[in-house]
XYZ file of C-alpha atoms in Angstrom:
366
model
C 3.226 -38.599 -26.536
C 4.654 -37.902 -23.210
C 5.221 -34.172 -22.140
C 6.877 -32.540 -19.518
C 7.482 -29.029 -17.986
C 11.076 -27.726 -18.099
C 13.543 -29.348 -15.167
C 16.159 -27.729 -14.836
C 19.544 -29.552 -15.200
C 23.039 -27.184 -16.614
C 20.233 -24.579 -17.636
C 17.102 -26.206 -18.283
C 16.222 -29.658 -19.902
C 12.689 -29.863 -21.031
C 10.629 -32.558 -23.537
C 8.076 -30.521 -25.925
C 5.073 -31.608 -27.288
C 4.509 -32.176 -30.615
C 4.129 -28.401 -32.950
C 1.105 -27.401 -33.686
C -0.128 -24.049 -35.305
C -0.203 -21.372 -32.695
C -2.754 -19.159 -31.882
C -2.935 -15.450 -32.585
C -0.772 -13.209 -30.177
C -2.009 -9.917 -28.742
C -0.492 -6.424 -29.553
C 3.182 -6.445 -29.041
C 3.870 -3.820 -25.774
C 7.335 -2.835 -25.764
C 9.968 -4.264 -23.426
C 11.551 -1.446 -21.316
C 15.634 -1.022 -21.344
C 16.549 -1.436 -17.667
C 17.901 1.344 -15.163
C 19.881 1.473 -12.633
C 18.205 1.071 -9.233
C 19.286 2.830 -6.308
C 19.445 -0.192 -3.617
C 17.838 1.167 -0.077
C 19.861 0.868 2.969
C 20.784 -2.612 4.213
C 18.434 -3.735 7.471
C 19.849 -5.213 10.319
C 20.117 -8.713 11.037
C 17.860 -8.723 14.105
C 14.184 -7.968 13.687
C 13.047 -5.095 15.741
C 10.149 -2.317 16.000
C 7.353 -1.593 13.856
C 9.098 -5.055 11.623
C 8.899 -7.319 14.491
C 5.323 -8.718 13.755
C 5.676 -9.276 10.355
C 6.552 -12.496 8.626
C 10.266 -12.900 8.888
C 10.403 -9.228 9.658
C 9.601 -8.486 5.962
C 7.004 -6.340 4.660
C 6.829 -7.282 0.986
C 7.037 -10.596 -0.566
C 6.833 -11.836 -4.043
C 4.515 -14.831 -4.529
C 3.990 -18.221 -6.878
C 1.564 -20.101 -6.647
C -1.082 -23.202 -7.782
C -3.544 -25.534 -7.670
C -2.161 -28.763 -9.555
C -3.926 -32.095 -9.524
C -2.775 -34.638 -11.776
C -6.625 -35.665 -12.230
C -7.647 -31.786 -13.079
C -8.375 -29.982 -15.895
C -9.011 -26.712 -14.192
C -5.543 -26.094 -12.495
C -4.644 -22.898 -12.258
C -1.661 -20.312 -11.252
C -0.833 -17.266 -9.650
C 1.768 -14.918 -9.798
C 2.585 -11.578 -7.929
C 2.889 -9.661 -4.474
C 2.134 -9.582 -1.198
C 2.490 -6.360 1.187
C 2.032 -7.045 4.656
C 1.122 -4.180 7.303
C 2.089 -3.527 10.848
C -1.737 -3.309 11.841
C -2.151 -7.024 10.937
C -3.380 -6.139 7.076
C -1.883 -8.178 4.006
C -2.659 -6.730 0.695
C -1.801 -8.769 -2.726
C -1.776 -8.213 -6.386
C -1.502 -11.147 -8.972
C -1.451 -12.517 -12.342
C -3.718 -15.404 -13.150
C -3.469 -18.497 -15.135
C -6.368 -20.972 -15.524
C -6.889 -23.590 -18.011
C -10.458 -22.794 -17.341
C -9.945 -19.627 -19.317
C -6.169 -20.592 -21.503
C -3.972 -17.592 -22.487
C -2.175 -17.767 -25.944
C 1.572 -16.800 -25.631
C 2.206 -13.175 -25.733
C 4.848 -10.999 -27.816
C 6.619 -9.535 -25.371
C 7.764 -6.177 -27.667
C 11.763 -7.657 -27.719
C 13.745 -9.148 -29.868
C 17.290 -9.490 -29.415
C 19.831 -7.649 -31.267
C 22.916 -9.590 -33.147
C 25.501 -9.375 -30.238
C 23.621 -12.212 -28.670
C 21.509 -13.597 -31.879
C 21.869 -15.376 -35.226
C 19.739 -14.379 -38.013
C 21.675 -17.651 -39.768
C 19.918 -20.753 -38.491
C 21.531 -23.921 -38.498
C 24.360 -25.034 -36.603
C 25.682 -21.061 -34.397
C 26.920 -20.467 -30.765
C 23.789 -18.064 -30.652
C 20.342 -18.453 -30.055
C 18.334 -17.585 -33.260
C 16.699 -13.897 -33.464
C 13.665 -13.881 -32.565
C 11.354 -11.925 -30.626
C 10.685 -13.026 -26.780
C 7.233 -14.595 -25.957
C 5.773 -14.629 -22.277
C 2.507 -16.187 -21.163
C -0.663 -14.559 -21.652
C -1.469 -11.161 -20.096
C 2.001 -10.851 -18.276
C 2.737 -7.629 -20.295
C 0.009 -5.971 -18.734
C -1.841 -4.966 -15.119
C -2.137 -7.860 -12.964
C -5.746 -10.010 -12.596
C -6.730 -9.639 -9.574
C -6.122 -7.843 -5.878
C -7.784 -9.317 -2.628
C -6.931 -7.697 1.071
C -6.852 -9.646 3.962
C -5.797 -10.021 7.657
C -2.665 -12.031 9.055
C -1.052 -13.619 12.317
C 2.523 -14.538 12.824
C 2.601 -17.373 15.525
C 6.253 -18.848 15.655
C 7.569 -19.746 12.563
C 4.012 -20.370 10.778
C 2.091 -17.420 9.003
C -1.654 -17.632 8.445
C -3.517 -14.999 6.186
C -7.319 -14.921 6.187
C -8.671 -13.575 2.839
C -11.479 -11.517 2.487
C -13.291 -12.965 -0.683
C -16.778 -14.240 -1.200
C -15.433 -17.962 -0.483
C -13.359 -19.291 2.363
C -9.826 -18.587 1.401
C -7.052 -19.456 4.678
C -3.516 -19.952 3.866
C -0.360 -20.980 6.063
C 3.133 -20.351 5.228
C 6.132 -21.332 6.923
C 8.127 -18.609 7.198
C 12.304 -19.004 7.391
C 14.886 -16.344 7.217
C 18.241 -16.660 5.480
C 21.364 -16.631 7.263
C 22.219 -12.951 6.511
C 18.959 -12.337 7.645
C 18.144 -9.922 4.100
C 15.714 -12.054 3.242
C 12.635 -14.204 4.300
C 10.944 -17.695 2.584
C 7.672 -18.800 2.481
C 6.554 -22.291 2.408
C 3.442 -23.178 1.589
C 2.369 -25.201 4.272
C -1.983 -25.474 3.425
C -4.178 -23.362 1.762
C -8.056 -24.156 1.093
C -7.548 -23.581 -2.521
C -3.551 -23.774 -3.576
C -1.992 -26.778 -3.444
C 1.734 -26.105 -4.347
C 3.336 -22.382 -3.590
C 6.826 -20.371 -2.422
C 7.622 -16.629 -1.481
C 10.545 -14.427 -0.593
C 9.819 -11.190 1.140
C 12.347 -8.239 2.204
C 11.876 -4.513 2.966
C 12.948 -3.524 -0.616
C 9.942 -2.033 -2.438
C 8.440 -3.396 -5.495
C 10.017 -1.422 -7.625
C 13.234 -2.163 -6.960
C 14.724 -4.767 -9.106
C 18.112 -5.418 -10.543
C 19.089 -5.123 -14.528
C 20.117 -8.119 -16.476
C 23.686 -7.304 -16.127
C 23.520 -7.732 -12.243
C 21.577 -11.066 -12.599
C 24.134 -12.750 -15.281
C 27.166 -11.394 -12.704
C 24.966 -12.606 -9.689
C 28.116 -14.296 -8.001
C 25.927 -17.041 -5.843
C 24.677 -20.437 -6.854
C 21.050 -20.526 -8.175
C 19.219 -23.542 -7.695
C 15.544 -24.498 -8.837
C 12.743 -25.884 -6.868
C 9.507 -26.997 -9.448
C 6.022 -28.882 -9.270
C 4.929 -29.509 -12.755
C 1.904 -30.749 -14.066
C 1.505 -32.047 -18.505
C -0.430 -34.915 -19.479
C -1.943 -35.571 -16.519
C 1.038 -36.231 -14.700
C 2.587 -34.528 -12.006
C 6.373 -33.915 -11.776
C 8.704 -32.680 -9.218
C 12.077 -31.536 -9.454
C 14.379 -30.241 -6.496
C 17.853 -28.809 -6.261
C 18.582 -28.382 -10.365
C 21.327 -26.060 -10.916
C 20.676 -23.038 -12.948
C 23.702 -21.752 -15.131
C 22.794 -18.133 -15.257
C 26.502 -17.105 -15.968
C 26.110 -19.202 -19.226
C 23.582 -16.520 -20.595
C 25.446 -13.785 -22.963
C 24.180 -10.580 -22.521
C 22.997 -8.286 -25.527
C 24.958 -5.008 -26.114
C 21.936 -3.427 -27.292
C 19.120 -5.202 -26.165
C 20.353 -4.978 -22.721
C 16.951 -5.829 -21.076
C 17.896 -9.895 -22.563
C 19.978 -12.017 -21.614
C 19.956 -15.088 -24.218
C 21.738 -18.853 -24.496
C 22.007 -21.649 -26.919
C 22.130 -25.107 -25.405
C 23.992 -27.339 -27.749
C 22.530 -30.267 -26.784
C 20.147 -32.575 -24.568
C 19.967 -36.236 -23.631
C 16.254 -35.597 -22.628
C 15.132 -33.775 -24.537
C 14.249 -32.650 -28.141
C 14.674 -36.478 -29.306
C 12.701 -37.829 -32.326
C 10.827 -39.086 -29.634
C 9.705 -35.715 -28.664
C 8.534 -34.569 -31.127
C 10.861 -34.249 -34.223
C 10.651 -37.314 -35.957
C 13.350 -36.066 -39.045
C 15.649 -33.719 -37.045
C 15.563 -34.079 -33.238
C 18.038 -36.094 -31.276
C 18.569 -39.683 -32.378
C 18.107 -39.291 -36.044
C 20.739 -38.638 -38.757
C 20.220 -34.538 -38.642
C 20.463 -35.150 -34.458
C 19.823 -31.381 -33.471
C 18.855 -31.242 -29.678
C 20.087 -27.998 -28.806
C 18.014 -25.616 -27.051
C 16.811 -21.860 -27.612
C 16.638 -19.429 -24.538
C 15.471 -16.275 -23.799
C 16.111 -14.480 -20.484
C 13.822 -10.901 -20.923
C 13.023 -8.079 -18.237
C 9.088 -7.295 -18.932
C 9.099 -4.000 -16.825
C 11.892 -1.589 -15.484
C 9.085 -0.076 -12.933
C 8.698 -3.350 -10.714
C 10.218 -7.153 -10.551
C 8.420 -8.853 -13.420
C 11.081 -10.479 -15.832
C 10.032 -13.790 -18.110
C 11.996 -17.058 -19.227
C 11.274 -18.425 -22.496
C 12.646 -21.471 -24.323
C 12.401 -24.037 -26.588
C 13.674 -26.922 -29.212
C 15.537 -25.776 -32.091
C 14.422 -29.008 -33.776
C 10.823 -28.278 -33.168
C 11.103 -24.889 -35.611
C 12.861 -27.256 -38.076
C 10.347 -29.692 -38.019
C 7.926 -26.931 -39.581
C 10.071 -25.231 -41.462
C 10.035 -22.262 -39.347
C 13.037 -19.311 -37.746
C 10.861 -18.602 -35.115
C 9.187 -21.673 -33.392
C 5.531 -20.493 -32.838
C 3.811 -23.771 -31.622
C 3.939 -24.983 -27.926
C 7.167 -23.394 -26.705
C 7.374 -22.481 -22.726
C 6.756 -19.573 -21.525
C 7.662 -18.758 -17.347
C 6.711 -15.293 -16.331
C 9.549 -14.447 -13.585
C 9.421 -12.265 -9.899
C 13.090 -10.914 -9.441
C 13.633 -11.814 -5.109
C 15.085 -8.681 -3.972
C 16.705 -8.722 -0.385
C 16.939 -5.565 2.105
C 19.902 -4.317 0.167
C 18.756 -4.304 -3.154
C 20.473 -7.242 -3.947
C 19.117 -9.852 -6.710
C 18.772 -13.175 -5.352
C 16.664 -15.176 -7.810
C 12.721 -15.583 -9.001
C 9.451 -16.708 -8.132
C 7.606 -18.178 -11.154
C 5.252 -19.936 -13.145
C 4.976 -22.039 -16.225
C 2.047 -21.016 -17.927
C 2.368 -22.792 -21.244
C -1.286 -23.783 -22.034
C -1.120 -25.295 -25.852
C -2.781 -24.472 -28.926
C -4.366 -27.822 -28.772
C -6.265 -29.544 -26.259
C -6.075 -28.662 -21.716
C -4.351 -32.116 -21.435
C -1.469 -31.126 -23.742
C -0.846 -27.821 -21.266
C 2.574 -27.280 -19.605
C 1.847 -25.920 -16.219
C 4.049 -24.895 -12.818
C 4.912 -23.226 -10.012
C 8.488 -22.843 -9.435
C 11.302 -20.597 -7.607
C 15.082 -20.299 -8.650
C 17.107 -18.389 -5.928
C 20.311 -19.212 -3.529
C 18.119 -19.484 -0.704
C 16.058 -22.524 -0.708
């Protein structure tokens, strides 16, 4: 049966594999309720000083990345920061994904209250009410840090790692129009194959609240490289309909949205032989779940999936193969939201090949 990660198309169109009996989550760690971040003084346009020899002018940049090969079975992601110093020193801190070593879905602590929920089932305007997953380990301290050394010739940045293997990367590096914000590229790398950044002079904890990213008055669009089935996808320039999502009056670290229906996905084809699309109960609507993980830095987490796929089994709460996309909030020099980094890191309860990997960003400057 053919799977796919998400694509994004009004707010995300996706084609799950078939359920199958999840594994055990870890201990639930409570979602913080967001506060209000003071936003640090706006930097000017031009890029002078102690700035001028960083990438873009930008000292701290949040990162997705991957190795995806459509022949693998040992892909794996990374998700997190890099802080760049004026003496030519780039520091980073990450969350790892591997289908060498798969992560079960993780509660995530929150669960919507009835402002943005349905406790009914069945045919609502709401999502149903059920607690948030994210991907394995996001709720916690990140996997790994590695320090290295960096050069900024032109437009291209190259960062030397200090690890026990050979580790060079090259970025190109772009800056936005308003000059608040810098892109990476991902131009080669010795072990990533797929990867994007944003950097500004914000610091990490900084981020925005979910009421400033569902009134975020730009146009979000999404770049993504999948990999399920042994088959790579990729997906540019899909709108993202964050004003769509209805924000929780209690809960007000979610942000939540029911789909009401899909042309590609959540067909009997997909997966739901007796109530997806196509057959006489035809239910193809969508469940999503928009959640801040942390108030203290930029980690926030997308999760979604097929209402049929919970009918299929009888089940509120789908708990087989749903996807889960830890989220990086891109913050520019005034505090401003301006989208995510992110990953898919949806490995299934069954077998590598059935895993829903990618690497993915979703901002207004692509």
């Amino acid at each position: 049966m053919r799977t796919a990660a998400a694509i994004l198309s009004f707010v995300l169109a996706v084609t799950l594999p078939p359920a199958v009996p999840a594994g055990a989550a870890p201990a639930a760690i409570p979602a913080a309720i967001p506060a209000a971040v003071p936003a640090p003084a706006a930097a000017p346009a031009s890029v002078s000083g102690s700035l001028a020899g960083l990438p873009g002018g930008k000292s701290t940049f949040v990162v997705s990345q991957g190795h995806l090969k459509a022949s693998s079975r040992q892909n794996w992601l990374r998700l997190g920061s890099y802080r760049f110093a004026a003496n030519g020193t780039v520091s980073a801190s990450l969350y790892l994904w591997w289908q060498r070593n798969p992560k079960a879905r993780q509660r995530t602590g929150t669960r919507p209250d009835p402002s943005c929920t349905t406790k009914a089932g069945g045919v609502a305007s709401k999502p149903r009410a059920c607690e948030v997953l994210t991907a394995g380990g996001f709720t916690g301290a990140p996997d790994e840090s590695r320090t290295g050394t960096y050069s900024v010739a032109g437009d291209v940045l190259t960062i030397r790692w200090k690890i026990a293997q050979k580790w060079t990367e090259q970025w190109n590096v772009r800056r936005s129009p308003d000059g608040k914000l810098a892109r990476l590229d991902l131009r080669s790398s010795t072990l990533a194959t797929h990867g994007y950044g944003y950097g500004s002079n914000a610091a990490l904890g900084t981020r925005r609240a979910m009421t400033s990213v569902k009134a975020f008055p730009g146009s979000l669009r999404q770049d993504l490289t999948s990999w399920a089935s042994g088959k790579m996808v990729n997906s540019r320039n899909q709108p993202f309909g964050h004003s769509a999502f209805r924000a929780c009056a209690a809960t007000t670290s979610c942000l939540t949205y029911l789909q009401p229906s899909s042309r590609g996905a959540c067909q009997k084809s997909g997966g739901c032989p007796k109530y997806g699309g196509g057959t006489r109960a035809n239910v193809s609507s969508i469940q999503y779940y928009l959640t801040m993980i942390s108030k203290t830095d930029r980690r926030d987490t997308l999760w979604h999936w097929c209402t049929c796929l919970a009918m299929e089994r009888g089940q509120f709460c789908y708990t087989g193969n749903s996807h889960v996309k830890p989220l990086m909030q891109i913050i520019d020099d005034s505090g401003a939201f301006r989208g995510w980094v992110g990953a898919e890191a949806s490995f299934s309860t069954g077998s590598r090949a059935s895993d829903m990997l990618a690497v993915l960003r979703i901002s207004d400057f692509r």
